[in-house]
PDB file of C-alpha atoms in Angstrom:
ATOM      1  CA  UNK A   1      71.604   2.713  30.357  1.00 71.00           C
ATOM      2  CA  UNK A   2      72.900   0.165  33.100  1.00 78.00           C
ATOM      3  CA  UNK A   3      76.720   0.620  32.471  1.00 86.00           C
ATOM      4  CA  UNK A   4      80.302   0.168  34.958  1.00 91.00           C
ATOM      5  CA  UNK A   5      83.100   2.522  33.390  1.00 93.00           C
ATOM      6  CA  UNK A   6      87.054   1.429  34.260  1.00 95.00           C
ATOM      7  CA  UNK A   7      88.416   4.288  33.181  1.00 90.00           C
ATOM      8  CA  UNK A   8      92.343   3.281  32.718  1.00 93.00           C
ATOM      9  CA  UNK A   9      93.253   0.053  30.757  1.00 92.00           C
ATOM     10  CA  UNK A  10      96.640  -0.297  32.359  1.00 95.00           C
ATOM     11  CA  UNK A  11      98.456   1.207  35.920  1.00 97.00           C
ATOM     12  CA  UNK A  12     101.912   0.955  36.292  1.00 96.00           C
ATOM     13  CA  UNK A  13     103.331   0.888  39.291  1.00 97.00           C
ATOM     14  CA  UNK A  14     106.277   0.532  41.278  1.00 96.00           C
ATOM     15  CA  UNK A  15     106.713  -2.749  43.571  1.00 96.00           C
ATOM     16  CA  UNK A  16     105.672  -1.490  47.188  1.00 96.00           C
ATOM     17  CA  UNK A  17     103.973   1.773  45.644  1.00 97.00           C
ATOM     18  CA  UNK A  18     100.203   2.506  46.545  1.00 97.00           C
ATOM     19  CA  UNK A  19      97.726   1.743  43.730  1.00 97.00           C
ATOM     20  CA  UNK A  20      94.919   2.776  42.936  1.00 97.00           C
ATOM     21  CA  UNK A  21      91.686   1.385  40.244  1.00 98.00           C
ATOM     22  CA  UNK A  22      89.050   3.608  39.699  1.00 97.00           C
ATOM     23  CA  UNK A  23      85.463   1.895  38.755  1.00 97.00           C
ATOM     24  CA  UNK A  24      82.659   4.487  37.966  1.00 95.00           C
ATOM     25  CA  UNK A  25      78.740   3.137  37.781  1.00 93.00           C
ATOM     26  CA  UNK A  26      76.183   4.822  36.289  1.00 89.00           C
ATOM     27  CA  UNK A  27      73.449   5.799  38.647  1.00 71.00           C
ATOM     28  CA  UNK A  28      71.333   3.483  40.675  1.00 66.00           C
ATOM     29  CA  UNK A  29      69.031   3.552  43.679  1.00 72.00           C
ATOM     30  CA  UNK A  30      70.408   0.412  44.310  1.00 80.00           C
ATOM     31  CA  UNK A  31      73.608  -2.054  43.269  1.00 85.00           C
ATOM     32  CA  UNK A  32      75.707  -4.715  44.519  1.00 89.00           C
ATOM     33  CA  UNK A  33      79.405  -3.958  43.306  1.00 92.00           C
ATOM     34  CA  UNK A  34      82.244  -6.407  42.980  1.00 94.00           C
ATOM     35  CA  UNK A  35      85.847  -6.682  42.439  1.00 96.00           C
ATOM     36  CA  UNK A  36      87.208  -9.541  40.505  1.00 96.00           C
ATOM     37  CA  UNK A  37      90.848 -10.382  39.517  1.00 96.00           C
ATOM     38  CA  UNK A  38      92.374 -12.427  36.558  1.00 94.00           C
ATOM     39  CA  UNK A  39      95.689 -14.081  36.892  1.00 93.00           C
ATOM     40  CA  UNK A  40      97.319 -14.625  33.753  1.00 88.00           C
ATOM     41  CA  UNK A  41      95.932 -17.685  31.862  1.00 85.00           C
ATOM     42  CA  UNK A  42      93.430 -18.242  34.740  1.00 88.00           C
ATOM     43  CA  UNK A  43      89.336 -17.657  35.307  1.00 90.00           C
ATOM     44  CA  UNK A  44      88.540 -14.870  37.256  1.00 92.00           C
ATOM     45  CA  UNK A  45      88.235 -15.309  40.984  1.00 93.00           C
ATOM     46  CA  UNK A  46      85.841 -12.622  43.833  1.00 93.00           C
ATOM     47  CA  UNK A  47      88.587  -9.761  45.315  1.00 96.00           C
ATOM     48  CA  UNK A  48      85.617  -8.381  47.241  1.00 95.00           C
ATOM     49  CA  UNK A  49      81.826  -7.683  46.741  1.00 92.00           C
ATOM     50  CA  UNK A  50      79.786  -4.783  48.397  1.00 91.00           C
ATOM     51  CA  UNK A  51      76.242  -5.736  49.135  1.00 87.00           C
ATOM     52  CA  UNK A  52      75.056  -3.289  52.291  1.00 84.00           C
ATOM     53  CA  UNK A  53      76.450  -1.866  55.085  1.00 86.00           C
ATOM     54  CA  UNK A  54      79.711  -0.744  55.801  1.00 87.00           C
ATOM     55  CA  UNK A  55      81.372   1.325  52.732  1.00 89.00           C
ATOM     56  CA  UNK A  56      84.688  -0.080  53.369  1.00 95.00           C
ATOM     57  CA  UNK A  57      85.040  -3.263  51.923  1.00 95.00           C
ATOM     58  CA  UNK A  58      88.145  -5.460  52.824  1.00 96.00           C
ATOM     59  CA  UNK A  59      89.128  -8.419  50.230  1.00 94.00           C
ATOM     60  CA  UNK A  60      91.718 -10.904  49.937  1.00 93.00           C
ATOM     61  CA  UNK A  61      95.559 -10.325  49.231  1.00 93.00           C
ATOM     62  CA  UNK A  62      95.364  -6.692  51.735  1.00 95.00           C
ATOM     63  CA  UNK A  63      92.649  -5.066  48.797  1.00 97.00           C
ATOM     64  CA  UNK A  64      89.929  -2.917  49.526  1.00 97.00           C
ATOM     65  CA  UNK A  65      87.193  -0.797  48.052  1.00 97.00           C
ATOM     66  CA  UNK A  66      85.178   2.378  49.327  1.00 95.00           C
ATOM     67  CA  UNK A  67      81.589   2.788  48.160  1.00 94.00           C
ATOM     68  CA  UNK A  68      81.006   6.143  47.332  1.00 93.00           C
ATOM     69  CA  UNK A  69      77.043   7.121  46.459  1.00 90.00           C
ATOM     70  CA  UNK A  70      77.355  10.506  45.633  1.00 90.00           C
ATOM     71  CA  UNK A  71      79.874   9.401  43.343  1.00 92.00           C
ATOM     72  CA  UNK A  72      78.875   6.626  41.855  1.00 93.00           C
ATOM     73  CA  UNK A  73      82.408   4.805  42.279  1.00 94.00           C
ATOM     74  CA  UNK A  74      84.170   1.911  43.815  1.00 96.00           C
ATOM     75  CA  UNK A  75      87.536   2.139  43.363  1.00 97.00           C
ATOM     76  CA  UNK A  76      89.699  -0.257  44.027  1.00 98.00           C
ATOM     77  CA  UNK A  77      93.043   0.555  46.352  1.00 98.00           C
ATOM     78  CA  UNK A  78      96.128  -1.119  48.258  1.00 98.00           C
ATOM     79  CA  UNK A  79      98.584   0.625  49.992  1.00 97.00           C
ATOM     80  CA  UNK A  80     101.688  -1.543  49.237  1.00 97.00           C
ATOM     81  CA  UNK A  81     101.740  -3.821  46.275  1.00 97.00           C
ATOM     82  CA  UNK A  82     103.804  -6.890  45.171  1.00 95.00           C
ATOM     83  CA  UNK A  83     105.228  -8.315  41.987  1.00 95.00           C
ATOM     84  CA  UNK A  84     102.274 -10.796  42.516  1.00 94.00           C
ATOM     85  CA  UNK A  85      99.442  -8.304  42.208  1.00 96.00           C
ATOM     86  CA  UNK A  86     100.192  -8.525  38.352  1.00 96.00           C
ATOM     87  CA  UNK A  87      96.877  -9.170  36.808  1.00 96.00           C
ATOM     88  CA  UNK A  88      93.769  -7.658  35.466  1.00 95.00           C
ATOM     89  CA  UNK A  89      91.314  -6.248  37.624  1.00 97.00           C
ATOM     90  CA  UNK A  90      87.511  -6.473  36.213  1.00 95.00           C
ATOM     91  CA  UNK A  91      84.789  -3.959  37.980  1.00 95.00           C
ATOM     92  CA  UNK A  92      81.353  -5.250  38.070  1.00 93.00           C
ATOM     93  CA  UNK A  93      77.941  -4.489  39.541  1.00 90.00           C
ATOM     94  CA  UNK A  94      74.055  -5.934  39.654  1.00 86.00           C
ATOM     95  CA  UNK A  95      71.824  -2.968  39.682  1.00 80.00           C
ATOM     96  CA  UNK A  96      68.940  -4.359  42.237  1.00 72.00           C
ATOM     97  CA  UNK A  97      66.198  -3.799  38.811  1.00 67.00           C
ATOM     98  CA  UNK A  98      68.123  -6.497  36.905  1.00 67.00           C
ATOM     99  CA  UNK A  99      69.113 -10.299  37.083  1.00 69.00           C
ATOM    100  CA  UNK A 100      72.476  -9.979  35.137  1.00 79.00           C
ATOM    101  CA  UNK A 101      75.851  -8.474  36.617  1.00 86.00           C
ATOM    102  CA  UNK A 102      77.548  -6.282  34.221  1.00 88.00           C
ATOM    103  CA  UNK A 103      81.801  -6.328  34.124  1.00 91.00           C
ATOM    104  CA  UNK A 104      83.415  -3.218  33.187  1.00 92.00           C
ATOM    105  CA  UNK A 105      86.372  -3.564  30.489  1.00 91.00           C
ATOM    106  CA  UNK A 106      88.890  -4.641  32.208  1.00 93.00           C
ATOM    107  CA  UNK A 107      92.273  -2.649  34.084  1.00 96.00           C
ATOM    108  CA  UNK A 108      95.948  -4.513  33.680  1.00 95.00           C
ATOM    109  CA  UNK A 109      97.964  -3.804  36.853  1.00 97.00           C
ATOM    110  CA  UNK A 110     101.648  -4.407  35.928  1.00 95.00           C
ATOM    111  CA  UNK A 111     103.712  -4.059  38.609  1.00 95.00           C
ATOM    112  CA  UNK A 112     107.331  -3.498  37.778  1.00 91.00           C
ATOM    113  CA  UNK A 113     110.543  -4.163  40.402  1.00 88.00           C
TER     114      UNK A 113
ATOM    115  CA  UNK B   1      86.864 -29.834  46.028  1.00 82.00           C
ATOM    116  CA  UNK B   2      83.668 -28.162  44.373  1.00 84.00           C
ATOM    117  CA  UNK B   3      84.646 -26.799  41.066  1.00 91.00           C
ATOM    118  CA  UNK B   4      83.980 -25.695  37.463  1.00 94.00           C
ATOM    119  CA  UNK B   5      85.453 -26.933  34.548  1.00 95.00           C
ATOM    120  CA  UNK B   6      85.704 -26.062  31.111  1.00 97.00           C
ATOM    121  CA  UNK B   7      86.777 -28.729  27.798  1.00 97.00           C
ATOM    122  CA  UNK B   8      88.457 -28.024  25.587  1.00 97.00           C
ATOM    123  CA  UNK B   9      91.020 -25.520  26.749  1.00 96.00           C
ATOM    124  CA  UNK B  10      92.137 -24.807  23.269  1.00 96.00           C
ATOM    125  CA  UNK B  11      90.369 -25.320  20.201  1.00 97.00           C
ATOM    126  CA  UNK B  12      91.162 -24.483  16.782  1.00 97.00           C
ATOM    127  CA  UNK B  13      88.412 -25.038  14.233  1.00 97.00           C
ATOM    128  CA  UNK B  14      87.317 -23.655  10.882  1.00 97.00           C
ATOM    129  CA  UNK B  15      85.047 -21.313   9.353  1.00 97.00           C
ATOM    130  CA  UNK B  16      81.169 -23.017   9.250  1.00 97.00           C
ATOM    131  CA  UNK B  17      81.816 -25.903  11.495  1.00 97.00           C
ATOM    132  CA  UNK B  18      79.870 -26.349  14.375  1.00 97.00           C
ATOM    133  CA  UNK B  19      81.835 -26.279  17.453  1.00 98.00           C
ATOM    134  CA  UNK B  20      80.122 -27.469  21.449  1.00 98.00           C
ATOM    135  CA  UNK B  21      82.685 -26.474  24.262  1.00 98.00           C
ATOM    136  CA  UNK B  22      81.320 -28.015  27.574  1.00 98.00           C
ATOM    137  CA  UNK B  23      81.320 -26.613  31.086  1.00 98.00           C
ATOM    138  CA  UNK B  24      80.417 -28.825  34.286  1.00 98.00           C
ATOM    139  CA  UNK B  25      80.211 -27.540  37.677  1.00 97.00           C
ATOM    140  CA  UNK B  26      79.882 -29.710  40.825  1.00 95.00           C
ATOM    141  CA  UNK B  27      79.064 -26.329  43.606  1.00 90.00           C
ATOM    142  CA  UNK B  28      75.129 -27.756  42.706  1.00 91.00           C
ATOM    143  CA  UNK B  29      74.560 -24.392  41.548  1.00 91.00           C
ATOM    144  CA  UNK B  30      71.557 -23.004  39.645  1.00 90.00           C
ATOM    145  CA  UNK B  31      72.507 -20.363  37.778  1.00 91.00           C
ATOM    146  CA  UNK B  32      75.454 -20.926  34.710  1.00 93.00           C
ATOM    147  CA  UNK B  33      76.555 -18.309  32.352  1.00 94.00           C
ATOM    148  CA  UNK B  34      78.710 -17.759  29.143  1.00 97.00           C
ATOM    149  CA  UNK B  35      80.981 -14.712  28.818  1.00 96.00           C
ATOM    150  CA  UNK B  36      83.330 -14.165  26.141  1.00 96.00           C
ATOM    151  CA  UNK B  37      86.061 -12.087  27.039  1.00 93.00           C
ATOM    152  CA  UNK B  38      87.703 -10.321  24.069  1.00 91.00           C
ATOM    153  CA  UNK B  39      90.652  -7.327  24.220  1.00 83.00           C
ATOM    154  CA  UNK B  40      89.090  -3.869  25.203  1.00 77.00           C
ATOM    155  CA  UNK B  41      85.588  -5.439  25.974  1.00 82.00           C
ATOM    156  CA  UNK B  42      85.726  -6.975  28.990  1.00 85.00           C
ATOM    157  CA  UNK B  43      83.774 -10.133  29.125  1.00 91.00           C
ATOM    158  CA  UNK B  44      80.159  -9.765  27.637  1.00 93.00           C
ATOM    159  CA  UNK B  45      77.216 -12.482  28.368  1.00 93.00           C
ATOM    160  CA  UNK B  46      76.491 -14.983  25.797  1.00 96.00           C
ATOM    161  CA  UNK B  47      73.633 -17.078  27.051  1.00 96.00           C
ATOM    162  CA  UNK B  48      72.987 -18.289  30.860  1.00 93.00           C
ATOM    163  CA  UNK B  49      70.488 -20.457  32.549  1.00 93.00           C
ATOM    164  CA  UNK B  50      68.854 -19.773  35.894  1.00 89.00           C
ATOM    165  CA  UNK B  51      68.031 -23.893  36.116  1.00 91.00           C
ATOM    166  CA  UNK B  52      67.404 -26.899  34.312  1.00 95.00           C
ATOM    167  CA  UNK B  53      65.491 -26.628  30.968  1.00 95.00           C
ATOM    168  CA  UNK B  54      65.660 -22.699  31.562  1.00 94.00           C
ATOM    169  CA  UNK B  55      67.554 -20.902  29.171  1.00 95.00           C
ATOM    170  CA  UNK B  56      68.270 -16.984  28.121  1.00 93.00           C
ATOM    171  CA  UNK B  57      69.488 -14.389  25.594  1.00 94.00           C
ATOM    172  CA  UNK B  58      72.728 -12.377  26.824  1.00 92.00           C
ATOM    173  CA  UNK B  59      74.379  -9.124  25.007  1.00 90.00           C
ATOM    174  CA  UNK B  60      76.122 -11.609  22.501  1.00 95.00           C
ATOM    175  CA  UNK B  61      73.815 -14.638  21.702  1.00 96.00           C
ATOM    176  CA  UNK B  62      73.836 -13.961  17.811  1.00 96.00           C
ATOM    177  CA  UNK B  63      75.251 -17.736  16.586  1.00 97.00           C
ATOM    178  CA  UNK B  64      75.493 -19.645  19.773  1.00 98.00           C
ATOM    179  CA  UNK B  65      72.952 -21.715  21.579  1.00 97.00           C
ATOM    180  CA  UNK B  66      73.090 -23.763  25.004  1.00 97.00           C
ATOM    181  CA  UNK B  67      70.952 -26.027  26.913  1.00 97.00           C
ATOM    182  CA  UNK B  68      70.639 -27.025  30.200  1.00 97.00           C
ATOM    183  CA  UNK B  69      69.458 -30.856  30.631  1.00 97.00           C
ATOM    184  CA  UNK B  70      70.550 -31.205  34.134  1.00 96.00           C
ATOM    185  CA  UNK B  71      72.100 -28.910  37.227  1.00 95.00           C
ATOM    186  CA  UNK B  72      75.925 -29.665  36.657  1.00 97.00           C
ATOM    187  CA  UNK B  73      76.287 -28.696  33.033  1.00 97.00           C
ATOM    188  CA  UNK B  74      75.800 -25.579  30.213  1.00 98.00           C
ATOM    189  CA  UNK B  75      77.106 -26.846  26.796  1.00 98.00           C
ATOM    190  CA  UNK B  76      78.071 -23.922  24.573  1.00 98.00           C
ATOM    191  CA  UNK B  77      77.270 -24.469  20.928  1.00 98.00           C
ATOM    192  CA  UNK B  78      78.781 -22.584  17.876  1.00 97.00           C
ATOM    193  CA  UNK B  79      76.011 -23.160  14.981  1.00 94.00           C
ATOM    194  CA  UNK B  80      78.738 -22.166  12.583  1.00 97.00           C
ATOM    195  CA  UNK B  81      81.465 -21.025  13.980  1.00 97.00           C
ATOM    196  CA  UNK B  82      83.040 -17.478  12.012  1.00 97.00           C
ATOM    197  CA  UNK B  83      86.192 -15.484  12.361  1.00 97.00           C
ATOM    198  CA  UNK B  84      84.604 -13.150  15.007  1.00 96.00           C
ATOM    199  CA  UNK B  85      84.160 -15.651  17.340  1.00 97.00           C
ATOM    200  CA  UNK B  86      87.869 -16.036  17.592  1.00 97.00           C
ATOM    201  CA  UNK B  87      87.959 -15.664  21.707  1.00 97.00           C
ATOM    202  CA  UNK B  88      88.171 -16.657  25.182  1.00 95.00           C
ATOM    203  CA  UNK B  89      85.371 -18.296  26.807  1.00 97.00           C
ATOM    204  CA  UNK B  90      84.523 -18.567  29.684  1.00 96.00           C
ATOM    205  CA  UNK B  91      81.950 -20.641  31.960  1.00 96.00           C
ATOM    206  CA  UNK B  92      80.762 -19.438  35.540  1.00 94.00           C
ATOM    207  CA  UNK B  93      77.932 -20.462  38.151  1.00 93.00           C
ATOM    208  CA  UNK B  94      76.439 -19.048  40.809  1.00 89.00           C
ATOM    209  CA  UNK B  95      74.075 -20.129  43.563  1.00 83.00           C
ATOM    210  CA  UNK B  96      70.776 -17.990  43.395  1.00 70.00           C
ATOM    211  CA  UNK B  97      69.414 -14.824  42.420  1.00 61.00           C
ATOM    212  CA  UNK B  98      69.344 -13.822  45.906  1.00 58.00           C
ATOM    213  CA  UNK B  99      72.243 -11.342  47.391  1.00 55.00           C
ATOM    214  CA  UNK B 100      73.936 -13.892  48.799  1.00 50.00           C
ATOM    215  CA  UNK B 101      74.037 -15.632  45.811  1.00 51.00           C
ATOM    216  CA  UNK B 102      75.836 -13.424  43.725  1.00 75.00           C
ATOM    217  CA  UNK B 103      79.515 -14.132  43.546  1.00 85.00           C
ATOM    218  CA  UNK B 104      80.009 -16.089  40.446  1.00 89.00           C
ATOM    219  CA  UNK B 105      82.626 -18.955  39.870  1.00 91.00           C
ATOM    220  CA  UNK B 106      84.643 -19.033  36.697  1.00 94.00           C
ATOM    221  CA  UNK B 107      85.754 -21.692  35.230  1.00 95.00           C
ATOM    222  CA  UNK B 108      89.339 -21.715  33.995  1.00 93.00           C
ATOM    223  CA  UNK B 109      88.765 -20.634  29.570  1.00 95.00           C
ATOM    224  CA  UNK B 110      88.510 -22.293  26.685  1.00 97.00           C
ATOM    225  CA  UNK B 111      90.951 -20.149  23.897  1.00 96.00           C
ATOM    226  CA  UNK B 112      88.583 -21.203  20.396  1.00 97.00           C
ATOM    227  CA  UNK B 113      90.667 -20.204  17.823  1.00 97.00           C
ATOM    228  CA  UNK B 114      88.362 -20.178  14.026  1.00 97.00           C
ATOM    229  CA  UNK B 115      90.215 -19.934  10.666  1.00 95.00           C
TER     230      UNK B 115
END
C-alpha cells in the first residue's frame, strides 16, 4: 500500500541545535515528495517539494531535504534552529500512479531556549 | 492577494444536525480538497473536486458530501453531524494535476466542535 511513515511525533531540541525529521515512503518507481509546516492555529503552508532533479532540495526559513532512493526517505534537516521553527512538520508525497497526495502523521518540533 | 478562506472558524453544533462549512478560493484553481486533521492522524482526505460539477470519494467521506457549482468554492456538508466528527478542517486548492501543479494551498481551519 501507498503509505509516508514520520517516524517521531515530537523532537526536542535546543535553540541553535541541528535538527533533524525523518520521513520514510514506501516504495515507488516514481513520487513527488513535499515538506509542509503548520504554525500554531494556522493552515499549512509548502517548506519545499522534490519533483526531479537535484536530490538536495532547499526551502524557505534555511530548511532542506535530501532524496534518498535506495532509502526511500526524505528527511527533513537544518543546521541551526530558532525559537520560531516551533511547529509541526507534515511529510507528504504523490506516487506518479495516483492523483491524491498522501500526508504522513504529523512531527511537533518544539524548540526550547 | 490570491487566497483561500474558510467560514466558520469555530463551530459548535449538536449531535444530528446538519452542519455546511464553506471554503472559497480566489488562486482560480481547479482542484479543492477536504482534509480533516485529527491528533495522531495527520490530515486524511474527505472529498475533493478536480473542477466544476466534478466531485470524489477521499479516505474519510462516510457522512459528508460537497459540491462544486462553480471554480472558487467547495462547500463541506455534515448530513448529520456525530461526536466523531469533532475536528479540524481544513480546505486547500491546487492548480492542476500536472507536476507543477502540485503544491496545495490551505486555507486557515475551521475547529467544528459536535456535542
Amino acid at each position: 500500500a501507498q503509505s509516508v511513515t514520520q517516524l517521531d511525533s515530537q523532537v526536542p531540541v535546543f535553540e541553535e541545535a541541528p535538527v533533524e525529521l525523518r520521513c520514510n515512503y514506501s516504495s515507488s518507481v516514481s513520487v513527488y515528495l513535499f515538506w509542509y509546516v503548520q504554525y500554531p492555529n494556522q493552515g499549512l503552508q509548502l517548506l519545499l517539494k522534490y519533483l526531479s532533479g537535484s536530490t538536495l532540495v532547499k526551502g524557505i526559513n534555511g530548511f532542506e531535504a535530501e532524496f534518498n532512493k535506495s532509502q526511500t526517505s526524505f528527511h527533513l534537516r537544518k543546521p541551526s534552529v530558532h525559537i520560531s521553527d516551533t511547529a509541526e512538520y507534515f511529510c507528504a508525497v504523490r506516487y506518479s500512479s495516483a492523483s491524491k497526495i498522501i500526508f504522513g502523521s504529523g512531527t511537533r518540533l518544539s524548540i526550547r531556549p | 492577494d490570491a487566497e483561500i478562506t474558510q467560514s466558520p472558524r469555530h463551530k459548535i453544533t449538536e449531535t444530528g444536525r446538519q452542519v455546511t462549512l464553506a471554503c472559497h478560493q480566489t488562486w482560480n484553481h481547479n482542484n479543492m480538497f477536504w482534509y480533516r486533521q485529527d491528533l495522531g492522524h495527520g490530515l486524511r482526505l474527505i472529498h475533493y473536486s478536480y473542477g466544476v460539477q466534478d466531485t470524489n470519494k477521499g479516505e474519510v467521506s462516510d457522512g459528508y458530501s460537497v459540491s462544486r457549482s462553480n471554480t472558487e468554492d467547495l462547500p463541506l456538508t455534515l448530513e448529520s453531524a456525530a461526536s466523531s466528527q469533532t475536528s479540524v478542517y481544513f480546505c486547500a486548492s491546487s492548480e492542476s494535476m500536472g507536476i507543477g501543479g502540485d503544491t496545495q494551498y490551505f486555507g486557515p481551519g475551521t475547529r467544528l466542535t459536535v456535542l
